[in-house]
Coordinates of C-alpha atoms in Angstrom, one line a residue:
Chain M
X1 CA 0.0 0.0 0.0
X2 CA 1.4 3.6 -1.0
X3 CA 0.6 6.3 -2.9
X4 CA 0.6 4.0 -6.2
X5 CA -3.0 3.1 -4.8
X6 CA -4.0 6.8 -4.5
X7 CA -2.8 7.2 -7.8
X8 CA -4.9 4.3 -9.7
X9 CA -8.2 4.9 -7.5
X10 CA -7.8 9.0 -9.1
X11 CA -7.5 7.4 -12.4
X12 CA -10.4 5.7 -12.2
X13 CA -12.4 8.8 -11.4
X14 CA -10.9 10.8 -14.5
X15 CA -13.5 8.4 -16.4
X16 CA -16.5 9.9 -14.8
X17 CA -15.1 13.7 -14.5
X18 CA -15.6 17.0 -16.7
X19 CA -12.8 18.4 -18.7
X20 CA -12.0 20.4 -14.9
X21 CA -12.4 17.5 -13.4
X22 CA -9.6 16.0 -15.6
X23 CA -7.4 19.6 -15.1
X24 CA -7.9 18.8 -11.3
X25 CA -6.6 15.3 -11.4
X26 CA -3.6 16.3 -13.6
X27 CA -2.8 19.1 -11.4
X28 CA -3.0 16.8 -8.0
X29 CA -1.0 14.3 -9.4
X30 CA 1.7 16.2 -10.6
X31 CA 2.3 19.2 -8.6
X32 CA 1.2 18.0 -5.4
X33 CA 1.4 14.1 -5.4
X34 CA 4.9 14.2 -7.6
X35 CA 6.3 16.9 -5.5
X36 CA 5.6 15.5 -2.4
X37 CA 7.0 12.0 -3.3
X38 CA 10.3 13.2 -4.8
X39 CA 11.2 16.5 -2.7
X40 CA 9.4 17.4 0.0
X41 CA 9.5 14.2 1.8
X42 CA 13.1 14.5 1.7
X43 CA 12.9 17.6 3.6
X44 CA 11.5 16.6 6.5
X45 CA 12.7 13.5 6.7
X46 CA 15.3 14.1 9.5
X47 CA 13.6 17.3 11.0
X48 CA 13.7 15.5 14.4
X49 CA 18.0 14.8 14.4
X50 CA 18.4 18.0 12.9
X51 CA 16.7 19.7 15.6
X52 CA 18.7 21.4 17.8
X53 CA 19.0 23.0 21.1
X54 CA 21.2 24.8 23.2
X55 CA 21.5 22.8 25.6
X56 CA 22.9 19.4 27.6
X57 CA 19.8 18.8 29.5
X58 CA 18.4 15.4 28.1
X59 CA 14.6 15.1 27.4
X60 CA 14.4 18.9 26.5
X61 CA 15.1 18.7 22.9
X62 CA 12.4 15.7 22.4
X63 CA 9.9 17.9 24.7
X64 CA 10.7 21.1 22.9
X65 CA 10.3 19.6 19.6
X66 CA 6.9 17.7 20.5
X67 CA 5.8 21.2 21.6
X68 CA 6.8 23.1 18.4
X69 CA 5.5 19.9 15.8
X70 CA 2.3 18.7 17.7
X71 CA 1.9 17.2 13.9
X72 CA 4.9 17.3 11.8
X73 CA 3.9 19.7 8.9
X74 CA 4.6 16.8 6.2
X75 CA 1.8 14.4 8.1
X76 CA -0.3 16.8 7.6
X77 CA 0.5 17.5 4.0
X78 CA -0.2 13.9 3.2
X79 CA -3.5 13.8 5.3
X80 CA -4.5 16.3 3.1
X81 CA -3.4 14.7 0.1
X82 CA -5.6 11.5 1.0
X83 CA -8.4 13.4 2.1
X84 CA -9.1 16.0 -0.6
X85 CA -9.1 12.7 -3.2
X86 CA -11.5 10.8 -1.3
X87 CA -14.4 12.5 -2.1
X88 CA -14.2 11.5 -5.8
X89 CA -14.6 8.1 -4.6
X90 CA -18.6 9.1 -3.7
X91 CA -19.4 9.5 -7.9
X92 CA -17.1 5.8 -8.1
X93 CA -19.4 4.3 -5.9
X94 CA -22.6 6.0 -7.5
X95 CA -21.3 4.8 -10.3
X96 CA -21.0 1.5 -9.6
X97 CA -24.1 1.1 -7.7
X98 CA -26.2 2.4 -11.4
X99 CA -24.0 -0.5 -13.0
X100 CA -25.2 -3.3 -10.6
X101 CA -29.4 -1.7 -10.7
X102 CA -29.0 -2.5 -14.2
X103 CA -26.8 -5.7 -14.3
X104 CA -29.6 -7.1 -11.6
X105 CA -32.8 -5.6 -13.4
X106 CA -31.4 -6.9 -17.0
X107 CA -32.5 -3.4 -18.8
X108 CA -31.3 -0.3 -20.1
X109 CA -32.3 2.3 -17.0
X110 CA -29.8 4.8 -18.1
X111 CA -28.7 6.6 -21.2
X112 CA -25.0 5.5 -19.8
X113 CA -24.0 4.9 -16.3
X114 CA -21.2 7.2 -15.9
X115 CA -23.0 10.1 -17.6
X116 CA -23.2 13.0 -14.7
X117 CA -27.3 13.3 -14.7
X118 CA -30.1 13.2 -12.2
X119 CA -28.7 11.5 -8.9
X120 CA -24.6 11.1 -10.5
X121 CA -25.0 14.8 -10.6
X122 CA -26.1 15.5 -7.1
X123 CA -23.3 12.8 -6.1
X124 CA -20.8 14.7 -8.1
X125 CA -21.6 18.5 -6.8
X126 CA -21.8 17.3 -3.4
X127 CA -17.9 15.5 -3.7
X128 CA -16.6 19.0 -5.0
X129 CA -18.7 20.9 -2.5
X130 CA -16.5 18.0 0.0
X131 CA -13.0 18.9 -1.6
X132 CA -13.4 22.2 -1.4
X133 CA -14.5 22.1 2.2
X134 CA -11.9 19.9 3.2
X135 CA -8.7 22.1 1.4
X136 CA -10.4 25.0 3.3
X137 CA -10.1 23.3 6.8
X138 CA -6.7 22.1 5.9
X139 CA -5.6 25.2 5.2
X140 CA -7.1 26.9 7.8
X141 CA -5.3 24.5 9.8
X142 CA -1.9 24.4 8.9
X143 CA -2.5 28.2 9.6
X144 CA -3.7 28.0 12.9
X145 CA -1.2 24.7 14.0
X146 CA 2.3 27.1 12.7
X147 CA 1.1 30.5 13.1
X148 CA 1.1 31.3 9.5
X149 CA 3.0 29.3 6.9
X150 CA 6.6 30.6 7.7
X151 CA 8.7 28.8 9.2
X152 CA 11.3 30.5 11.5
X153 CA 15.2 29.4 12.4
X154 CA 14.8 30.0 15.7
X155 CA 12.0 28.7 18.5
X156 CA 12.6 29.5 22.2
X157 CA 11.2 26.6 24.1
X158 CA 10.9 26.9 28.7
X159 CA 9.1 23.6 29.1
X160 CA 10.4 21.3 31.7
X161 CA 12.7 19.6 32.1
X162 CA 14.5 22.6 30.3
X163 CA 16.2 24.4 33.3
X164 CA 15.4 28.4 31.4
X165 CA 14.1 29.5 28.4
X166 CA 16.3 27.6 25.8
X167 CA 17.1 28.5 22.1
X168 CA 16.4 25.7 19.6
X169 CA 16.7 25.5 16.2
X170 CA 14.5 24.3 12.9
X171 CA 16.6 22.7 10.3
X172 CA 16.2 23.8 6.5
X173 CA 13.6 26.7 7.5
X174 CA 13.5 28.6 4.3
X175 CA 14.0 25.5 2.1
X176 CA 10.6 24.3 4.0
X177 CA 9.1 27.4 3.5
X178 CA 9.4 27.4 0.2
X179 CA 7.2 24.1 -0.4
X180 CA 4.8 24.9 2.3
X181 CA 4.3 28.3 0.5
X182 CA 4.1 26.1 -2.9
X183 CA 1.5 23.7 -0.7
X184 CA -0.6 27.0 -0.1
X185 CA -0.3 27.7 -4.1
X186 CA -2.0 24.5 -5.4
X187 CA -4.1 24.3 -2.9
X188 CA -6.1 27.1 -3.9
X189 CA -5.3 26.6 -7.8
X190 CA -7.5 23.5 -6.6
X191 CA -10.0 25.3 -5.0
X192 CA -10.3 27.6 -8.0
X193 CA -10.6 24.6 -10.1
X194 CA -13.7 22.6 -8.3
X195 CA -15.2 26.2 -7.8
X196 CA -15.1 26.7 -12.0
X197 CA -16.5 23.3 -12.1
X198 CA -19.2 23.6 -9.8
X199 CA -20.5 26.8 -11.5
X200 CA -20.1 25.0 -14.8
X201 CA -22.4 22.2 -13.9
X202 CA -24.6 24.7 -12.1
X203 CA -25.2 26.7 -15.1
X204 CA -25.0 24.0 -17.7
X205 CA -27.7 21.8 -16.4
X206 CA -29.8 25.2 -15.1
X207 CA -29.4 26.1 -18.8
X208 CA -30.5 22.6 -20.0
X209 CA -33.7 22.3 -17.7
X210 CA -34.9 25.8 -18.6
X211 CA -34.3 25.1 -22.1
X212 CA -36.6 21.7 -21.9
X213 CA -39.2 23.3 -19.9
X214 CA -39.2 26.6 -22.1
X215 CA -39.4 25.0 -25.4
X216 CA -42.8 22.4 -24.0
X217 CA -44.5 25.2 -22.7
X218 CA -44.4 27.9 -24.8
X219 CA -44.7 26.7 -28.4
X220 CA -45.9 29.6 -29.7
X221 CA -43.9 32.8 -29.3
X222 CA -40.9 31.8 -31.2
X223 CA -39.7 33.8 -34.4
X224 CA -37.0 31.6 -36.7
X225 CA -34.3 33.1 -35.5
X226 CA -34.8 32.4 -31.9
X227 CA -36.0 28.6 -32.5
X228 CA -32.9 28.2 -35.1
X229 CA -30.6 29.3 -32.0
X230 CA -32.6 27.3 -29.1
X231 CA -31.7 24.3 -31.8
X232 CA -28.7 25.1 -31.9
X233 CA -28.3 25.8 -28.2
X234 CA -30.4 22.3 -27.7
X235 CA -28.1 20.7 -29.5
X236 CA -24.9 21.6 -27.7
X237 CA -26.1 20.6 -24.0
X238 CA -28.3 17.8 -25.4
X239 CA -26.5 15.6 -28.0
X240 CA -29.2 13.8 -29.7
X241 CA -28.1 10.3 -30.1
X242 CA -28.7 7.9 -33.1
X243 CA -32.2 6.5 -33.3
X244 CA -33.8 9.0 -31.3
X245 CA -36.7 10.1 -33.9
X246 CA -39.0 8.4 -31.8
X247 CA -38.6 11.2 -29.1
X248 CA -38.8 14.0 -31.4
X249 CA -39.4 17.5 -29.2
X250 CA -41.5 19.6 -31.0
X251 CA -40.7 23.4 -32.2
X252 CA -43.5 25.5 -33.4
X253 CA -42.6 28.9 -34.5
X254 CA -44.4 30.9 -37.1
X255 CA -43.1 31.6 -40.4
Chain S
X1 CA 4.1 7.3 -7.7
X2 CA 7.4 8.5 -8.8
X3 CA 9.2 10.0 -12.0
X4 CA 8.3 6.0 -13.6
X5 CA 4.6 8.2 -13.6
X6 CA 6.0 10.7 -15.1
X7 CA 7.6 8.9 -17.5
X8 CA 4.2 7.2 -18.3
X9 CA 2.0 10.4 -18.7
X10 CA 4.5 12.2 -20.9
X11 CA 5.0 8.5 -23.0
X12 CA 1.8 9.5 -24.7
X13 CA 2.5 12.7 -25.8
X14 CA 5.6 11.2 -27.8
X15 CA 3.1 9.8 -30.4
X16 CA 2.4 13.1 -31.9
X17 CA 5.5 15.0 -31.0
X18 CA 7.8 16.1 -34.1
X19 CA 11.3 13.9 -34.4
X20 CA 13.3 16.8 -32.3
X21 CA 10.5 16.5 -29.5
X22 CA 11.2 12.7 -29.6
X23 CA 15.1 13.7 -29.1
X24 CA 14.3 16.3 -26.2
X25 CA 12.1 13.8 -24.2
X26 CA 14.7 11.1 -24.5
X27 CA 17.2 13.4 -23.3
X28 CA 15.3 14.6 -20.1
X29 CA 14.2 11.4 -18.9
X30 CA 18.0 9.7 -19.5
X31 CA 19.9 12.5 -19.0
X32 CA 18.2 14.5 -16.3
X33 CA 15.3 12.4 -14.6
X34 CA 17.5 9.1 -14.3
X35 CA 21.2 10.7 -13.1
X36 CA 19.0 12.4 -10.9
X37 CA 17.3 9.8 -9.4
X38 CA 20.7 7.2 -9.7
X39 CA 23.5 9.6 -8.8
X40 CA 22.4 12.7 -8.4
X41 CA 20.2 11.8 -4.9
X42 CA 23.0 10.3 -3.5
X43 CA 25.7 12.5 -3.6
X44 CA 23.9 15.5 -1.9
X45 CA 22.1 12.7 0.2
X46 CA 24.1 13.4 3.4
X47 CA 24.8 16.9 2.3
X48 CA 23.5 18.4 6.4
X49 CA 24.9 15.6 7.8
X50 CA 28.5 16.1 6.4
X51 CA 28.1 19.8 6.8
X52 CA 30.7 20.5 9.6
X53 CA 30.9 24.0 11.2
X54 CA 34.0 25.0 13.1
X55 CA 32.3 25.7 16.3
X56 CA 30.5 23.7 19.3
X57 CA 27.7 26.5 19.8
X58 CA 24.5 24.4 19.3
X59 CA 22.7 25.6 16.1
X60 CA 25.1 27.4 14.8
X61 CA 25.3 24.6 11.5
X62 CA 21.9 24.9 11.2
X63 CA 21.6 28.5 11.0
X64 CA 24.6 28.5 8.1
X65 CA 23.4 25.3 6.2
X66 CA 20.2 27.3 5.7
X67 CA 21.5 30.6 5.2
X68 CA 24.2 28.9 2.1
X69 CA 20.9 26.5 0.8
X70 CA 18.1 28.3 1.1
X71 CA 16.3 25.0 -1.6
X72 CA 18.7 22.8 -2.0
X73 CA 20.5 21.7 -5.8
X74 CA 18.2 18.7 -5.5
X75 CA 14.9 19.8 -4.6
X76 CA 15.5 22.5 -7.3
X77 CA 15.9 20.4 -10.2
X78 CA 13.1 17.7 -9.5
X79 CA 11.0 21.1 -9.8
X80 CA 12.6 22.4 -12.4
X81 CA 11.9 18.6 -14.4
X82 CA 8.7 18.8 -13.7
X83 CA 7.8 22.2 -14.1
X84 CA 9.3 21.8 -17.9
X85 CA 7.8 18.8 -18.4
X86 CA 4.2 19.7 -17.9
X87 CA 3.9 22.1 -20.8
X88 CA 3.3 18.9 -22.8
X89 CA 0.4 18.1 -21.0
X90 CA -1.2 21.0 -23.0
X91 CA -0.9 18.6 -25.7
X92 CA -1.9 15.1 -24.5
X93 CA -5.1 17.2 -23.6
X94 CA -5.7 19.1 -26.9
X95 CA -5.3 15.4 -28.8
X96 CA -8.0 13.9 -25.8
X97 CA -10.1 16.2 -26.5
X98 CA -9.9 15.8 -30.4
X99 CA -10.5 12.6 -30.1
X100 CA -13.0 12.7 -28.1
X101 CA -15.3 14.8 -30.6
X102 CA -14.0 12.4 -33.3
X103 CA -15.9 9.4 -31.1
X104 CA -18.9 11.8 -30.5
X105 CA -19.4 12.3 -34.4
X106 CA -18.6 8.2 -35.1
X107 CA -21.2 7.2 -32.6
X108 CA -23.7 10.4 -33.9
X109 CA -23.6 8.3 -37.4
X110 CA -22.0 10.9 -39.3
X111 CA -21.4 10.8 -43.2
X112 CA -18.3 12.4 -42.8
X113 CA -16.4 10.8 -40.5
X114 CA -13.6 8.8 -42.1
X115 CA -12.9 6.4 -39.6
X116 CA -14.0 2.8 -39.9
X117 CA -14.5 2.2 -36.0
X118 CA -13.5 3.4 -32.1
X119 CA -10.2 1.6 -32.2
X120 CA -9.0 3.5 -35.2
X121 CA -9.6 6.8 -33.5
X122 CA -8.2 5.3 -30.4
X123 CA -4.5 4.7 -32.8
X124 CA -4.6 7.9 -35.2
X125 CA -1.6 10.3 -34.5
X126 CA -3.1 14.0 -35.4
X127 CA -0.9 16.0 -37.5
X128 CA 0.6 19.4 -36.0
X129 CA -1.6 21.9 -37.3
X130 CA -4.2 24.2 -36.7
X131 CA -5.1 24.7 -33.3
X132 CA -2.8 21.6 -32.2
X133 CA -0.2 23.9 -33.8
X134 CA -0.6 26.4 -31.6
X135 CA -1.2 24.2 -28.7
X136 CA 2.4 22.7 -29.7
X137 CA 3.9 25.9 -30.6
X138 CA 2.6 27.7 -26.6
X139 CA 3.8 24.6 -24.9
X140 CA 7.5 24.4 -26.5
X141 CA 7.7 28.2 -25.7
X142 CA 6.9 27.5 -22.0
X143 CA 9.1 24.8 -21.7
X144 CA 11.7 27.2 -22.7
X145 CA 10.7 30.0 -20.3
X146 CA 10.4 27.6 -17.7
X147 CA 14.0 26.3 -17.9
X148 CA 15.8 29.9 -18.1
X149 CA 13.9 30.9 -15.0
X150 CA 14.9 28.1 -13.5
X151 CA 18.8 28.3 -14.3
X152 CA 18.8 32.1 -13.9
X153 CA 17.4 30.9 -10.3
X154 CA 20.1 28.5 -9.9
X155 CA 22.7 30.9 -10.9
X156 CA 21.9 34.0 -8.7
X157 CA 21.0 31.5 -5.3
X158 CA 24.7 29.7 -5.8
X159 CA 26.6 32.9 -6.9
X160 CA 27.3 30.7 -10.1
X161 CA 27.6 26.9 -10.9
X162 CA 30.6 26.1 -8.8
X163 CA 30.1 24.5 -5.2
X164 CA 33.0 25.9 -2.8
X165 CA 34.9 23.8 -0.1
X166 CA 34.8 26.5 2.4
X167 CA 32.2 29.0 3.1
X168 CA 32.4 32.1 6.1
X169 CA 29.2 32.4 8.1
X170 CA 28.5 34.9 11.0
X171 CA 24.5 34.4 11.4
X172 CA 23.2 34.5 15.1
X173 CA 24.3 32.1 17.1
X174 CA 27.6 31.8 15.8
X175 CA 30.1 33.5 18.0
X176 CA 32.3 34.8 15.2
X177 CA 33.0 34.1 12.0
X178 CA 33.2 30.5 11.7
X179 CA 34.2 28.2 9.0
X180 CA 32.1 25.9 7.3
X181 CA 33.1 22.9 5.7
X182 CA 30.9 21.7 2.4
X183 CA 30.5 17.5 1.6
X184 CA 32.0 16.4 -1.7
X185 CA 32.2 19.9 -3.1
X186 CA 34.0 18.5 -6.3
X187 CA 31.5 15.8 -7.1
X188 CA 28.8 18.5 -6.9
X189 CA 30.4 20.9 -9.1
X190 CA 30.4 18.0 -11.5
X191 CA 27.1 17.1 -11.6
X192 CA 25.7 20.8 -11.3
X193 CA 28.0 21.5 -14.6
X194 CA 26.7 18.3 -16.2
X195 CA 22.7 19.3 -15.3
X196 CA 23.5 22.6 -16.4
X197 CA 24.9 21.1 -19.9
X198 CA 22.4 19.0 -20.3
X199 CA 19.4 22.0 -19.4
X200 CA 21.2 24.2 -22.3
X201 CA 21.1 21.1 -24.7
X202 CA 17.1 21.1 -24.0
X203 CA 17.1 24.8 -24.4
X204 CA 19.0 24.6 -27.9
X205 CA 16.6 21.9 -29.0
X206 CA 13.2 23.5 -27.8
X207 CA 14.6 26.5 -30.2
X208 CA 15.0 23.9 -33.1
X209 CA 12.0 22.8 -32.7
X210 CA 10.6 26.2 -32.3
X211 CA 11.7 27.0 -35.5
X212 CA 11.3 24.3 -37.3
X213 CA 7.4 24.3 -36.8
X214 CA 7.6 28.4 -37.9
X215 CA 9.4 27.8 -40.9
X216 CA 7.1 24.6 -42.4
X217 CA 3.8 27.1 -41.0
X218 CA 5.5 29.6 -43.3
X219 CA 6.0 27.4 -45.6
X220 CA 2.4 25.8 -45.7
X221 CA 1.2 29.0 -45.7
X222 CA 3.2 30.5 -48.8
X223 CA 1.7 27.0 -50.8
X224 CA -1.7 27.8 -50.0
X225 CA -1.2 30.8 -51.6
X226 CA 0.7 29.7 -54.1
X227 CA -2.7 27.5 -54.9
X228 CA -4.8 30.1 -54.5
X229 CA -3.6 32.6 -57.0
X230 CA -3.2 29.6 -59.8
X231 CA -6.4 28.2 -58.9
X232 CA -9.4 31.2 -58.5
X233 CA -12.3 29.2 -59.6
X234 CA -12.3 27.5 -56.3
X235 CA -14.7 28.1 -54.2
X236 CA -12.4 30.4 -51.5
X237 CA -12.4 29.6 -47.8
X238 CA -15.2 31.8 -46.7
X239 CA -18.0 30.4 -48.6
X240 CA -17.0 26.9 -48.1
X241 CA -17.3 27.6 -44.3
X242 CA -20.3 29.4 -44.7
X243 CA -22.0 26.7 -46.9
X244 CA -21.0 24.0 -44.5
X245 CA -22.5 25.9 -41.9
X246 CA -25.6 26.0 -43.4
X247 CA -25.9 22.4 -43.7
X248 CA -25.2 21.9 -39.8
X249 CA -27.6 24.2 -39.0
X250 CA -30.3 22.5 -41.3
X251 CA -28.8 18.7 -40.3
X252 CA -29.2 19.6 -36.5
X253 CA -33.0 21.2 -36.5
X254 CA -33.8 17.5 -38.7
X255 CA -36.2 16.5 -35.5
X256 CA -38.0 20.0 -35.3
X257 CA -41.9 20.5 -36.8
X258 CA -42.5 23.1 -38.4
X259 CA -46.1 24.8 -38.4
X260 CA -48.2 23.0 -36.2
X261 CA -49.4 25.0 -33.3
X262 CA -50.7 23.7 -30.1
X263 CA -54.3 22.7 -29.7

């Protein structure tokens, strides 16, 4: 088990995602999974040898450094990793689930499983609604955990057994700094991302419902160039698909 | 997940690359990704450890390691690798997504798709042009940005290429000025010329390749001229676009009644 498994389960969701979706999943592999893996888990990996105080007294170093690092700030990183893609698991399952109904009812109950309608796209706009929510509170809390995202060379640490106030200091400050301030970077890039996506399935099936309900009731009021435009419009957010004369929606406009 | 994921993602994109793209990925992923990962890692692997600073004050070394390295050669270069390499992303995408309206008019039934079935889509390679040109064109040009930011980075944090032995460091705590003692200082020279080398070699052929697809979109450009000025009873560009237009238009509203009104 390691992130090779985080990797395939995202894979398997870039089936059932948008075109953002599919930006998303690019962007979390590569500069945040990637960057993790091959640099910043170096960083930190010796953060607790290289931490050092001024001082003999044995214990205060370990109790100074617990103090500082209540969760090392890489744990956290990958909690966040593995929490943010979890959510896309939700539209897997959903997935899945429409595959069995029809596998165990032996007929066609959906235009195609993985297609984001009806329930799949309630599924799907409540997993970004979840990512988004869950970058936010990570955020929020590597802010809160380090007071802010810098990370200084110096901590002064008076906790027993440490005889006086006692000078310690952070190994590779800046060069941590530098990643956690890239952390900060794509994390929002990603919340930017799910945001444009939610808006863009928002207004894309708000479109498509007004459009359906405008064109049954009103069948009147149309001049050509508005009905040639609704077709076209129609035909954009609802791809007809081969053999489907037999629901024909009727236009009526006057010539 | 590692650079081997890397290496798959970007595999892809070699399909429709031109032959100097071909050259410029096999050069970054043997001459950059692996003696990275196989020689590179190691040699500044214990580079704290082995950092020795002539004094006992505690945190002294610390406070000079980071002041001499604020990001390390290492960490630099993996993002420098993978900040250039995901410019050709733009393409794998752009080709997805052409293929992907290629499947959407097979499976719509139309006349004018060429292809015999899905798996034939699945294999074409699209030729570099029109907007996969430009998609091409954007993503060489940010590959080449991206790699002089990066060694202009390299070259004003490291006051040059060359790693010293020695380095003079008064930060608080240290008492005085106190000598520091770099590991393997030689051996990193060596390898930072070598990435260096090998980062101008990408450069030179991302410019190649820049100009080689100007000069054939010159080129293909001056042809269609060419044809145009011996051949004016075509039918120009405009009204072939315009007529095919038409027919989309009257193709798409196929399923709509016209003149009945509702009883």
């Amino acid at each position: 088990m390691s992130w090779g498994f985080l990797r395939d389960l995202l894979s398997g969701v870039n089936k059932y995602s948008t075109g953002i979706g599919r930006i998303w999943v690019a962007v979390v592999f590569i500069f945040r999974l990637l960057v993790y893996i091959v640099a910043a888990e170096n960083i930190w990996k010796y953060e607790h040898d290289e931490f050092e105080c001024n001082i003999k007294q044995p214990g205060c170093e370990n109790v100074c450094f617990d103090h500082f690092f209540p969760v090392s700030q890489i744990s956290l990183w990958a909690l966040q990793l593995i929490m943010v893609s979890t959510p896309s698991l939700l539209v897997v399952f959903h997935v899945a689930y429409r595959e069995k109904r029809e596998k165990h009812r032996n007929q066609k109950l959906y235009k195609s499983p993985g297609e984001i309608d009806g329930g799949l796209l309630c599924t799907y706009l409540i997993s970004l609604i979840l990512k988004m929510g869950l970058e936010i509170v990570f955020l929020v809390l590597f802010y809160k955990l380090y007071n802010g995202f810098k990370v200084p060379r110096l901590v002064k640490c008076d906790i027993r057994p440490c005889p006086n106030t006692v000078d310690c200091f952070i190994s590779k400050p800046t060069e941590k700094m530098i990643f956690l301030y890239f952390l900060v970077a794509t994390s929002c890039l990603c919340i930017v991302l799910n945001l444009s996506e939610l808006s863009y399935l928002i207004f894309k099936y708000s479109i498509k419902r007004y459009l359906k309900r405008y064109i049954k009731k009103c069948p009147g009021s149309l001049d050509f160039s508005s009905a040639l435009w609704l077709c076209h419009l129609r035909e954009k957010i609802i791809p007809s698909s081969p053999g489907s004369e037999k629901n024909v929606d009727r236009t009526i406009w006057q010539l | 997940m590692d650079w081997g994921a890397l290496h798959t993602i970007l595999g892809g994109v070699n399909k429709h690359s031109t032959s100097i793209g071909k050259i410029w990925l096999t050069v970054l992923f043997i001459f950059r990704i692996m003696i990275l990962v196989v020689a590179a890692e190691r040699v500044w692997g214990d580079e704290q450890d082995d950092f020795i600073c002539n004094t006992l004050q505690p945190g002294c070394k610390n406070v000079c390691y980071d002041h001499f390295f604020p990001i390390s050669h290492i960490r630099l270069w993996a993002l420098q690798l993978i900040f250039v390499s995901t410019p050709a992303l733009l393409v794998a995408m752009h080709v997805a997504y052409r293929r992907h309206e290629k499947k959407r008019q097979f499976r719509k039934g139309d006349q004018k798709c060429e292809y015999k079935d899905i798996e034939e889509i699945r294999k074409q390679r699209f030729r570099i042009e029109g907007s996969l040109w430009w998609t091409y064109t954007s993503s060489i040009f940010c590959r080449l940005v991206f790699e002089a930011v990066f060694m202009y980075a390299f070259y004003f944090m490291y006051d040059g290429f060359r790693m010293p032995r020695l380095m003079k460091c008064n930060a608080w705590p240290c008492p005085n000025t106190v000598d520091c003692f770099v590991s393997r200082p030689t051996e990193k020279t060596v390898f930072t010329i070598f990435m260096i080398a090998v980062s101008s070699i990408c450069i030179l052929l991302n410019v190649a390749e820049l100009c080689y697809l100007l000069t054939k979109f010159f080129l293909r450009r001056s042809k269609k001229a060419g044809n145009a000025k011996h051949h004016p009873n075509h039918e120009n560009k405009e009204e072939t676009k315009q007529n095919e237009m038409n027919e989309l238009i009257s193709d798409s509203c196929q399923n709509t009644v016209i003149g009945f009104s509702s009883s």
